mmCIF file of C-alpha atoms in Angstrom:
data_model
loop_
_atom_site.group_PDB
_atom_site.id
_atom_site.type_symbol
_atom_site.label_atom_id
_atom_site.label_comp_id
_atom_site.label_asym_id
_atom_site.label_seq_id
_atom_site.Cartn_x
_atom_site.Cartn_y
_atom_site.Cartn_z
ATOM 1 C CA UNK F 75 121.982 120.141 98.860
ATOM 2 C CA UNK F 76 121.862 118.314 95.452
ATOM 3 C CA UNK F 77 118.344 117.328 94.611
ATOM 4 C CA UNK F 78 117.297 114.374 92.232
ATOM 5 C CA UNK F 79 113.584 114.813 91.123
ATOM 6 C CA UNK F 80 111.664 111.797 89.998
ATOM 7 C CA UNK F 81 108.471 111.831 88.104
ATOM 8 C CA UNK F 82 106.291 109.671 90.301
ATOM 9 C CA UNK F 83 102.910 110.376 88.606
ATOM 10 C CA UNK F 84 102.467 106.829 87.356
ATOM 11 C CA UNK F 85 102.091 105.665 90.979
ATOM 12 C CA UNK F 86 98.583 107.416 91.085
ATOM 13 C CA UNK F 87 97.642 106.536 87.431
ATOM 14 C CA UNK F 88 94.049 104.859 87.049
ATOM 15 C CA UNK F 89 96.068 101.811 86.090
ATOM 16 C CA UNK F 90 99.568 102.087 87.789
ATOM 17 C CA UNK F 91 100.773 98.872 85.997
ATOM 18 C CA UNK F 92 104.234 97.582 85.770
ATOM 19 C CA UNK F 93 105.609 101.238 85.207
ATOM 20 C CA UNK F 94 103.977 102.589 88.575
ATOM 21 C CA UNK F 95 105.492 99.614 90.517
ATOM 22 C CA UNK F 96 108.849 100.184 88.944
ATOM 23 C CA UNK F 97 108.472 104.003 89.942
ATOM 24 C CA UNK F 98 107.789 103.377 93.491
ATOM 25 C CA UNK F 99 110.468 100.655 93.979
ATOM 26 C CA UNK F 100 113.174 102.500 92.070
ATOM 27 C CA UNK F 101 112.195 105.781 93.960
ATOM 28 C CA UNK F 102 112.208 104.169 97.361
ATOM 29 C CA UNK F 103 115.653 102.852 96.610
ATOM 30 C CA UNK F 104 116.964 106.118 95.289
ATOM 31 C CA UNK F 105 115.750 107.842 98.708
ATOM 32 C CA UNK F 106 117.537 104.831 100.663
ATOM 33 C CA UNK F 107 120.846 105.099 98.720
ATOM 34 C CA UNK F 108 121.239 108.973 98.297
ATOM 35 C CA UNK F 109 124.785 109.972 98.544
ATOM 36 C CA UNK F 110 125.994 112.577 101.075
ATOM 37 C CA UNK F 111 124.173 115.875 100.808
ATOM 38 C CA UNK F 112 121.675 114.513 98.064
ATOM 39 C CA UNK F 113 117.979 114.358 98.474
ATOM 40 C CA UNK F 114 115.064 112.913 96.304
ATOM 41 C CA UNK F 115 111.959 114.851 95.574
ATOM 42 C CA UNK F 116 108.752 113.770 93.593
ATOM 43 C CA UNK F 117 107.119 115.398 90.617
ATOM 44 C CA UNK F 118 103.305 114.619 90.346
ATOM 45 C CA UNK F 119 100.474 116.020 88.189
ATOM 46 C CA UNK F 120 97.774 117.990 89.919
ATOM 47 C CA UNK F 121 95.809 115.453 91.940
ATOM 48 C CA UNK F 122 93.699 114.820 94.832
ATOM 49 C CA UNK F 123 95.016 115.583 98.453
ATOM 50 C CA UNK F 124 94.556 111.782 99.187
ATOM 51 C CA UNK F 125 96.543 110.726 96.246
ATOM 52 C CA UNK F 126 99.484 113.210 97.337
ATOM 53 C CA UNK F 127 99.101 111.487 100.723
ATOM 54 C CA UNK F 128 99.361 108.110 99.154
ATOM 55 C CA UNK F 129 102.693 108.751 97.450
ATOM 56 C CA UNK F 130 104.318 110.398 100.616
ATOM 57 C CA UNK F 131 103.127 107.371 102.629
ATOM 58 C CA UNK F 132 104.624 104.931 99.987
ATOM 59 C CA UNK F 133 107.938 106.879 99.929
ATOM 60 C CA UNK F 134 109.219 107.758 103.361
ATOM 61 C CA UNK F 135 112.002 110.263 103.224
ATOM 62 C CA UNK F 136 110.764 111.957 100.100
ATOM 63 C CA UNK F 137 112.051 115.490 100.501
ATOM 64 C CA UNK F 138 109.223 117.016 98.823
ATOM 65 C CA UNK F 139 106.591 116.582 96.353
ATOM 66 C CA UNK F 140 106.302 119.244 93.380
ATOM 67 C CA UNK F 141 102.841 119.500 92.302
ATOM 68 C CA UNK F 142 102.285 120.758 88.814
ATOM 69 C CA UNK F 143 99.307 123.068 87.973
ATOM 70 C CA UNK F 144 98.067 120.751 85.369
ATOM 71 C CA UNK F 145 96.282 117.529 85.493
ATOM 72 C CA UNK F 146 97.811 114.231 84.225
ATOM 73 C CA UNK F 147 96.467 114.424 80.733
ATOM 74 C CA UNK F 148 96.944 118.098 80.359
ATOM 75 C CA UNK F 149 100.412 117.720 81.739
ATOM 76 C CA UNK F 150 101.429 115.137 79.312
ATOM 77 C CA UNK F 151 100.135 117.115 76.295
ATOM 78 C CA UNK F 152 102.199 120.197 77.671
ATOM 79 C CA UNK F 153 105.120 118.184 77.887
ATOM 80 C CA UNK F 154 104.940 116.724 74.460
ATOM 81 C CA UNK F 155 104.696 120.243 72.995
ATOM 82 C CA UNK F 156 107.738 121.327 75.072
ATOM 83 C CA UNK F 157 105.792 123.480 77.583
ATOM 84 C CA UNK F 158 107.283 122.524 81.050
ATOM 85 C CA UNK F 159 105.762 122.995 84.363
ATOM 86 C CA UNK F 160 108.677 121.626 86.540
ATOM 87 C CA UNK F 161 110.762 123.045 89.511
ATOM 88 C CA UNK F 162 113.221 124.501 87.088
ATOM 89 C CA UNK F 163 116.984 123.672 86.805
ATOM 90 C CA UNK F 164 118.286 120.425 88.166
ATOM 91 C CA UNK F 165 118.269 116.594 87.872
ATOM 92 C CA UNK F 166 115.118 115.172 86.663
ATOM 93 C CA UNK F 167 114.549 111.330 86.340
ATOM 94 C CA UNK F 168 111.594 109.815 84.408
ATOM 95 C CA UNK F 169 110.885 106.134 85.032
ATOM 96 C CA UNK F 170 109.103 106.263 81.734
ATOM 97 C CA UNK F 171 108.815 108.530 78.677
ATOM 98 C CA UNK F 172 106.672 111.073 80.171
ATOM 99 C CA UNK F 173 109.136 113.859 81.026
ATOM 100 C CA UNK F 174 109.459 117.766 80.603
ATOM 101 C CA UNK F 175 111.549 117.385 77.448
ATOM 102 C CA UNK F 176 112.781 120.525 75.804
ATOM 103 C CA UNK F 177 115.943 122.378 74.585
ATOM 104 C CA UNK F 178 118.203 123.116 77.406
ATOM 105 C CA UNK F 179 121.822 123.800 78.432
ATOM 106 C CA UNK F 180 122.944 120.934 80.667
ATOM 107 C CA UNK F 181 126.324 122.687 81.435
ATOM 108 C CA UNK F 182 125.305 126.360 82.005
ATOM 109 C CA UNK F 183 121.753 125.770 83.052
ATOM 110 C CA UNK F 184 122.657 122.612 85.279
ATOM 111 C CA UNK F 185 119.767 120.745 83.732
ATOM 112 C CA UNK F 186 119.605 117.264 82.776
ATOM 113 C CA UNK F 187 116.856 114.849 82.281
ATOM 114 C CA UNK F 188 116.932 111.064 81.839
ATOM 115 C CA UNK F 189 114.014 109.007 80.594
ATOM 116 C CA UNK F 190 113.423 105.289 80.604
ATOM 117 C CA UNK F 191 112.167 102.968 77.796
ATOM 118 C CA UNK F 192 111.149 99.617 79.005
ATOM 119 C CA UNK F 193 110.520 97.908 75.787
ATOM 120 C CA UNK F 194 110.147 98.603 72.060
ATOM 121 C CA UNK F 195 106.635 96.972 71.615
ATOM 122 C CA UNK F 196 105.332 100.002 69.811
ATOM 123 C CA UNK F 197 107.599 99.157 66.888
ATOM 124 C CA UNK F 198 107.952 95.587 67.181
ATOM 125 C CA UNK F 199 104.563 94.445 68.406
ATOM 126 C CA UNK F 200 102.040 97.299 68.119
ATOM 127 C CA UNK F 201 99.154 94.999 68.210
ATOM 128 C CA UNK F 202 99.925 94.368 71.892
ATOM 129 C CA UNK F 203 99.054 98.001 72.676
ATOM 130 C CA UNK F 204 96.232 100.501 71.877
ATOM 131 C CA UNK F 205 96.683 102.698 68.823
ATOM 132 C CA UNK F 206 96.888 105.724 71.106
ATOM 133 C CA UNK F 207 99.740 104.239 73.135
ATOM 134 C CA UNK F 208 101.554 103.508 70.017
ATOM 135 C CA UNK F 209 101.370 107.004 68.658
ATOM 136 C CA UNK F 210 102.151 108.477 72.132
ATOM 137 C CA UNK F 211 105.164 106.336 72.597
ATOM 138 C CA UNK F 212 106.714 106.976 69.027
ATOM 139 C CA UNK F 213 105.946 110.619 69.580
ATOM 140 C CA UNK F 214 107.579 110.762 73.079
ATOM 141 C CA UNK F 215 110.640 108.805 71.681
ATOM 142 C CA UNK F 216 111.168 111.525 68.982
ATOM 143 C CA UNK F 217 111.189 114.252 71.480
ATOM 144 C CA UNK F 218 113.644 112.006 73.779
ATOM 145 C CA UNK F 219 116.055 111.726 70.838
ATOM 146 C CA UNK F 220 116.197 115.409 70.530
ATOM 147 C CA UNK F 221 116.302 116.579 74.201
ATOM 148 C CA UNK F 222 116.889 113.811 76.590
ATOM 149 C CA UNK F 223 120.402 113.665 78.110
ATOM 150 C CA UNK F 224 120.222 109.869 78.900
ATOM 151 C CA UNK F 225 117.867 107.046 77.882
ATOM 152 C CA UNK F 226 117.699 104.150 80.549
ATOM 153 C CA UNK F 227 116.638 100.626 79.236
ATOM 154 C CA UNK F 228 116.162 97.512 81.424
ATOM 155 C CA UNK F 229 118.440 95.085 79.419
ATOM 156 C CA UNK F 230 121.072 94.834 76.824
ATOM 157 C CA UNK F 231 118.329 93.409 74.450
ATOM 158 C CA UNK F 232 116.189 96.444 74.511
ATOM 159 C CA UNK F 233 119.292 98.651 74.068
ATOM 160 C CA UNK F 234 120.131 96.653 70.827
ATOM 161 C CA UNK F 235 116.527 96.885 69.499
ATOM 162 C CA UNK F 236 116.309 100.601 70.332
ATOM 163 C CA UNK F 237 119.469 101.052 68.370
ATOM 164 C CA UNK F 238 117.950 99.716 65.154
ATOM 165 C CA UNK F 239 115.009 102.146 65.738
ATOM 166 C CA UNK F 240 116.594 105.344 66.427
ATOM 167 C CA UNK F 241 120.077 106.824 66.778
ATOM 168 C CA UNK F 242 120.767 107.895 70.343
ATOM 169 C CA UNK F 243 124.531 107.842 70.188
ATOM 170 C CA UNK F 244 126.234 107.105 73.504
ATOM 171 C CA UNK F 245 123.130 108.353 75.734
ATOM 172 C CA UNK F 246 121.823 104.611 76.386
ATOM 173 C CA UNK F 247 122.472 103.112 79.962
ATOM 174 C CA UNK F 248 121.214 99.635 80.873
ATOM 175 C CA UNK F 249 119.827 99.522 84.286
ATOM 176 C CA UNK F 250 117.651 96.697 85.125
ATOM 177 C CA UNK F 251 115.111 96.092 87.993
ATOM 178 C CA UNK F 252 114.453 93.433 90.768
ATOM 179 C CA UNK F 253 111.687 91.734 92.630
ATOM 180 C CA UNK F 254 109.358 93.889 94.547
ATOM 181 C CA UNK F 255 110.103 94.659 98.117
ATOM 182 C CA UNK F 256 106.771 93.137 99.103
ATOM 183 C CA UNK F 257 107.534 89.937 97.042
ATOM 184 C CA UNK F 258 108.090 87.484 99.427
ATOM 185 C CA UNK F 259 106.689 84.601 101.338
ATOM 186 C CA UNK F 260 104.732 84.556 104.637
ATOM 187 C CA UNK F 261 106.724 84.862 107.857
ATOM 188 C CA UNK F 262 106.290 81.081 108.673
ATOM 189 C CA UNK F 263 105.258 78.103 106.993
ATOM 190 C CA UNK F 264 102.017 77.865 108.796
ATOM 191 C CA UNK F 265 100.983 81.089 107.342
ATOM 192 C CA UNK F 266 102.121 79.995 103.853
ATOM 193 C CA UNK F 267 100.246 76.795 104.174
ATOM 194 C CA UNK F 268 97.046 78.739 105.139
ATOM 195 C CA UNK F 269 97.542 81.186 102.012
ATOM 196 C CA UNK F 270 98.061 78.323 99.795
ATOM 197 C CA UNK F 271 94.784 76.755 101.017
ATOM 198 C CA UNK F 272 92.969 79.972 100.680
ATOM 199 C CA UNK F 273 94.076 80.209 97.116
ATOM 200 C CA UNK F 274 93.120 76.586 96.281
ATOM 201 C CA UNK F 275 96.412 75.546 95.038
ATOM 202 C CA UNK F 276 96.887 72.045 93.682
ATOM 203 C CA UNK F 277 99.447 69.949 95.274
ATOM 204 C CA UNK F 278 101.485 70.058 91.985
ATOM 205 C CA UNK F 279 101.447 72.419 89.048
ATOM 206 C CA UNK F 280 102.844 74.302 86.595
ATOM 207 C CA UNK F 281 102.808 77.960 86.589
ATOM 208 C CA UNK F 282 103.215 80.924 83.991
ATOM 209 C CA UNK F 283 102.801 84.695 84.166
ATOM 210 C CA UNK F 284 101.186 86.443 81.204
ATOM 211 C CA UNK F 285 98.114 86.874 78.952
ATOM 212 C CA UNK F 286 96.845 85.314 75.846
ATOM 213 C CA UNK F 287 98.516 88.121 73.671
ATOM 214 C CA UNK F 288 100.464 86.235 71.008
ATOM 215 C CA UNK F 289 103.740 87.493 72.102
ATOM 216 C CA UNK F 290 103.536 86.086 75.457
ATOM 217 C CA UNK F 291 103.662 82.577 74.122
ATOM 218 C CA UNK F 292 101.032 81.186 76.624
ATOM 219 C CA UNK F 293 98.820 79.531 73.697
ATOM 220 C CA UNK F 294 102.033 77.721 72.931
ATOM 221 C CA UNK F 295 102.436 76.399 76.389
ATOM 222 C CA UNK F 296 98.734 75.386 76.699
ATOM 223 C CA UNK F 297 99.069 73.487 73.258
ATOM 224 C CA UNK F 298 102.313 71.721 74.548
ATOM 225 C CA UNK F 299 100.416 70.477 77.472
ATOM 226 C CA UNK F 300 97.868 68.707 75.038
ATOM 227 C CA UNK F 301 100.366 66.897 73.109
ATOM 228 C CA UNK F 302 100.969 63.193 73.517
ATOM 229 C CA UNK F 303 103.203 62.222 76.337
ATOM 230 C CA UNK F 304 103.176 65.742 77.977
ATOM 231 C CA UNK F 305 103.078 66.248 81.640
ATOM 232 C CA UNK F 306 99.637 65.829 83.046
ATOM 233 C CA UNK F 307 99.706 68.580 85.670
ATOM 234 C CA UNK F 308 97.498 71.563 86.014
ATOM 235 C CA UNK F 309 98.424 74.927 84.576
ATOM 236 C CA UNK F 310 97.973 78.160 86.536
ATOM 237 C CA UNK F 311 98.294 81.308 84.458
ATOM 238 C CA UNK F 312 99.012 84.366 86.484
ATOM 239 C CA UNK F 313 96.991 86.977 84.421
ATOM 240 C CA UNK F 314 93.463 87.526 83.105
ATOM 241 C CA UNK F 315 91.368 84.850 81.736
ATOM 242 C CA UNK F 316 90.830 86.786 78.419
ATOM 243 C CA UNK F 317 92.597 88.623 75.807
ATOM 244 C CA UNK F 318 90.510 90.415 73.292
ATOM 245 C CA UNK F 319 88.063 87.917 72.133
ATOM 246 C CA UNK F 320 90.034 84.717 73.072
ATOM 247 C CA UNK F 321 89.759 83.075 76.439
ATOM 248 C CA UNK F 322 91.845 80.536 78.412
ATOM 249 C CA UNK F 323 88.929 77.894 78.442
ATOM 250 C CA UNK F 324 88.566 77.867 74.615
ATOM 251 C CA UNK F 325 92.205 77.652 73.973
ATOM 252 C CA UNK F 326 92.557 74.785 76.566
ATOM 253 C CA UNK F 327 89.792 72.890 74.716
ATOM 254 C CA UNK F 328 91.293 73.353 71.417
ATOM 255 C CA UNK F 329 94.451 71.947 72.730
ATOM 256 C CA UNK F 330 92.452 68.872 74.143
ATOM 257 C CA UNK F 331 92.842 69.665 77.680
ATOM 258 C CA UNK F 332 89.987 68.663 80.189
ATOM 259 C CA UNK F 333 87.886 71.329 81.677
ATOM 260 C CA UNK F 334 89.304 73.202 84.617
ATOM 261 C CA UNK F 335 93.057 72.102 84.115
ATOM 262 C CA UNK F 336 93.934 75.628 83.017
ATOM 263 C CA UNK F 337 93.056 78.309 85.577
ATOM 264 C CA UNK F 338 93.661 81.945 85.426
ATOM 265 C CA UNK F 339 94.697 83.910 88.609
ATOM 266 C CA UNK F 340 94.573 87.527 87.998
ATOM 267 C CA UNK F 341 94.922 90.362 90.716
ATOM 268 C CA UNK F 342 97.351 88.679 93.009
ATOM 269 C CA UNK F 343 98.869 90.428 95.958
ATOM 270 C CA UNK F 344 102.880 90.189 95.775
ATOM 271 C CA UNK F 345 102.708 87.764 98.902
ATOM 272 C CA UNK F 346 100.079 85.684 97.050
ATOM 273 C CA UNK F 347 102.174 85.653 93.785
ATOM 274 C CA UNK F 348 105.267 84.498 95.826
ATOM 275 C CA UNK F 349 103.305 81.532 97.128
ATOM 276 C CA UNK F 350 102.117 80.555 93.964
ATOM 277 C CA UNK F 351 105.344 80.709 92.084
ATOM 278 C CA UNK F 352 107.219 79.036 95.121
ATOM 279 C CA UNK F 353 104.851 76.024 95.293
ATOM 280 C CA UNK F 354 105.004 75.266 91.682
ATOM 281 C CA UNK F 355 106.897 72.442 90.273
ATOM 282 C CA UNK F 356 108.225 74.556 87.329
ATOM 283 C CA UNK F 357 107.672 78.156 86.221
ATOM 284 C CA UNK F 358 107.336 78.677 82.199
ATOM 285 C CA UNK F 359 108.208 81.812 80.816
ATOM 286 C CA UNK F 360 107.503 81.051 77.042
ATOM 287 C CA UNK F 361 107.361 84.714 75.877
ATOM 288 C CA UNK F 362 108.674 85.504 72.336
ATOM 289 C CA UNK F 363 109.912 88.956 73.372
ATOM 290 C CA UNK F 364 110.183 90.824 76.450
ATOM 291 C CA UNK F 365 112.053 94.041 77.697
ATOM 292 C CA UNK F 366 113.064 92.738 81.059
ATOM 293 C CA UNK F 367 112.454 89.172 82.724
ATOM 294 C CA UNK F 368 110.923 89.784 86.053
ATOM 295 C CA UNK F 369 108.937 86.405 86.369
ATOM 296 C CA UNK F 370 112.309 84.560 85.716
ATOM 297 C CA UNK F 371 113.885 86.485 88.365
ATOM 298 C CA UNK F 372 111.076 85.927 90.676
ATOM 299 C CA UNK F 373 111.480 82.319 90.233
ATOM 300 C CA UNK F 374 115.042 82.278 90.955
ATOM 301 C CA UNK F 375 114.409 84.288 93.920
ATOM 302 C CA UNK F 376 112.178 81.529 95.486
ATOM 303 C CA UNK F 377 114.081 78.674 94.230
ATOM 304 C CA UNK F 378 111.443 77.436 91.472
ATOM 305 C CA UNK F 379 113.066 75.831 88.541
ATOM 306 C CA UNK F 380 112.513 78.019 85.408
ATOM 307 C CA UNK F 381 111.938 77.037 81.797
ATOM 308 C CA UNK F 382 112.020 79.815 79.281
ATOM 309 C CA UNK F 383 112.335 80.819 75.697
ATOM 310 C CA UNK F 384 115.444 81.983 73.911
ATOM 311 C CA UNK F 385 114.189 85.373 73.669
ATOM 312 C CA UNK F 386 117.161 87.773 74.142
ATOM 313 C CA UNK F 387 116.095 89.625 77.244
ATOM 314 C CA UNK F 388 115.288 86.090 78.974
ATOM 315 C CA UNK F 389 118.633 84.971 78.035
ATOM 316 C CA UNK F 390 120.335 87.810 79.372
ATOM 317 C CA UNK F 391 118.437 87.600 82.854
ATOM 318 C CA UNK F 392 118.590 83.823 83.049
ATOM 319 C CA UNK F 393 122.261 83.252 82.461
ATOM 320 C CA UNK F 394 122.665 79.533 82.849
ATOM 321 C CA UNK F 395 120.214 79.185 85.496
ATOM 322 C CA UNK F 396 117.114 78.437 83.494
ATOM 323 C CA UNK F 397 116.353 75.492 80.910
ATOM 324 C CA UNK F 398 116.191 77.217 77.489
ATOM 325 C CA UNK F 399 113.698 76.599 74.750
ATOM 326 C CA UNK F 400 114.407 77.741 71.239
ATOM 327 C CA UNK F 401 111.665 79.972 69.787
ATOM 328 C CA UNK F 402 112.355 79.341 65.953
ATOM 329 C CA UNK F 403 110.047 77.156 63.962
ATOM 330 C CA UNK F 404 106.831 78.031 65.758
ATOM 331 C CA UNK F 405 105.164 74.830 64.527
ATOM 332 C CA UNK F 406 107.606 72.889 66.621
ATOM 333 C CA UNK F 407 107.753 75.340 69.672
ATOM 334 C CA UNK F 408 105.165 73.533 71.794
ATOM 335 C CA UNK F 409 106.704 70.232 71.329
ATOM 336 C CA UNK F 410 110.069 71.750 72.629
ATOM 337 C CA UNK F 411 108.303 73.275 75.658
ATOM 338 C CA UNK F 412 106.767 69.982 76.488
ATOM 339 C CA UNK F 413 110.124 68.229 76.371
ATOM 340 C CA UNK F 414 111.760 70.728 78.616
ATOM 341 C CA UNK F 415 108.888 70.757 81.196
ATOM 342 C CA UNK F 416 109.258 66.913 81.166
ATOM 343 C CA UNK F 417 112.743 67.157 81.841
ATOM 344 C CA UNK F 418 112.504 69.339 84.628
ATOM 345 C CA UNK F 419 109.742 67.369 86.238
ATOM 346 C CA UNK F 420 111.685 63.990 86.025
ATOM 347 C CA UNK F 421 115.298 64.892 86.289
ATOM 348 C CA UNK F 422 116.118 65.576 89.956
ATOM 349 C CA UNK F 423 119.673 66.302 89.267
ATOM 350 C CA UNK F 424 118.699 69.005 86.747
ATOM 351 C CA UNK F 425 116.405 70.552 89.219
ATOM 352 C CA UNK F 426 118.894 70.783 92.146
ATOM 353 C CA UNK F 427 121.446 72.485 89.507
ATOM 354 C CA UNK F 428 118.719 75.006 88.418
ATOM 355 C CA UNK F 429 117.938 75.849 92.090
ATOM 356 C CA UNK F 430 121.762 76.306 92.767
ATOM 357 C CA UNK F 431 122.264 78.461 89.781
ATOM 358 C CA UNK F 432 118.972 80.375 90.149
ATOM 359 C CA UNK F 433 119.755 81.344 93.965
ATOM 360 C CA UNK F 434 123.167 82.564 92.755
ATOM 361 C CA UNK F 435 121.632 84.496 89.761
ATOM 362 C CA UNK F 436 118.797 86.194 91.753
ATOM 363 C CA UNK F 437 121.590 87.962 93.721
ATOM 364 C CA UNK F 438 122.582 89.946 90.553
ATOM 365 C CA UNK F 439 119.291 91.933 90.738
ATOM 366 C CA UNK F 440 118.587 94.507 93.541
ATOM 367 C CA UNK F 441 116.702 97.811 93.728
ATOM 368 C CA UNK F 442 119.795 98.979 95.829
ATOM 369 C CA UNK F 443 122.239 98.399 93.016
ATOM 370 C CA UNK F 444 119.590 99.932 90.204
ATOM 371 C CA UNK F 445 119.351 103.052 92.469
ATOM 372 C CA UNK F 446 123.123 103.535 92.824
ATOM 373 C CA UNK F 447 123.633 103.179 89.066
ATOM 374 C CA UNK F 448 120.921 105.908 88.425
ATOM 375 C CA UNK F 449 122.765 108.291 90.897
ATOM 376 C CA UNK F 450 126.074 107.376 89.076
ATOM 377 C CA UNK F 451 124.513 108.173 85.836
ATOM 378 C CA UNK F 452 123.260 111.533 86.900
ATOM 379 C CA UNK F 453 126.686 112.210 88.472
ATOM 380 C CA UNK F 454 128.140 111.473 85.150
ATOM 381 C CA UNK F 455 126.026 113.637 83.117
#
């Protein structure tokens, strides 16, 4: 029996975040798509019994769960120093940069380790992260350059950026993600209406996903809605109300928007998020840089027309299925966003085309496909 061991520790981190969700979805798909005579085990730091149980409940079919002797913080430090506490030789797949990386003989010891780099923000936008996270990421990347057998990235855009930062030779593989298995509308229209009412959704609105972090472009979008002639619709921001000392109310006020027109909706369930995006007139993704374009794919999946920037990762995911807005000339970016949104809200033929193309484009992303490519990656090493 061939065993692929996946580091699932992020699933029980204090804040699992996007990597935690990615870990769960990918590992579940790896289990479901395991080739004949292959199985999947998990690797997790020393934790509480209920946390082990939560992982096993979320990942039915997991062949085993290797529990290290060290808690998460100590395990990360040990792995950074090259001290490994893992099951031994074999295939290890890390959904992030936290992995037991040290010198090994892939041929004779039958040991191989693949890590995942979701973005290069530590180099391009360090202000978006804590100083500790920036330092940790750069240190782990140095170790990955020396000892990782493969580096997975979510898009060709990240692969190109990473190539300018560190020389990884031919070890980089592009394997994207997909919408979560729980990201779907309720089972019937009545349940959808009830949930929309509970969420107090307007009859018409614009939706975006992100924070006020400058890289996300949400401020530019709010500014766009305050311009003369811009669409007079509410904006729902799926994310927190504040970023640092900045809050949505202040940004909206500066843009000349009436109080309450911009509303934050943090901490939504996958089903709630699906309803919010599905019922929107348009989903706007104004990010200046991303590693992967999940909100765009979510919009395509639900048939919501999408307006997005020309950031490389967004162009890559969107293909011809979204309406693209150029980021250059920052002063003019809000005006171009407003124009694009107006087109979607007034051009029925355009909306129909975007929905058709979006539906086709959504089919290009599935966790099954991602998992099969991970299995092939390890088979080729």
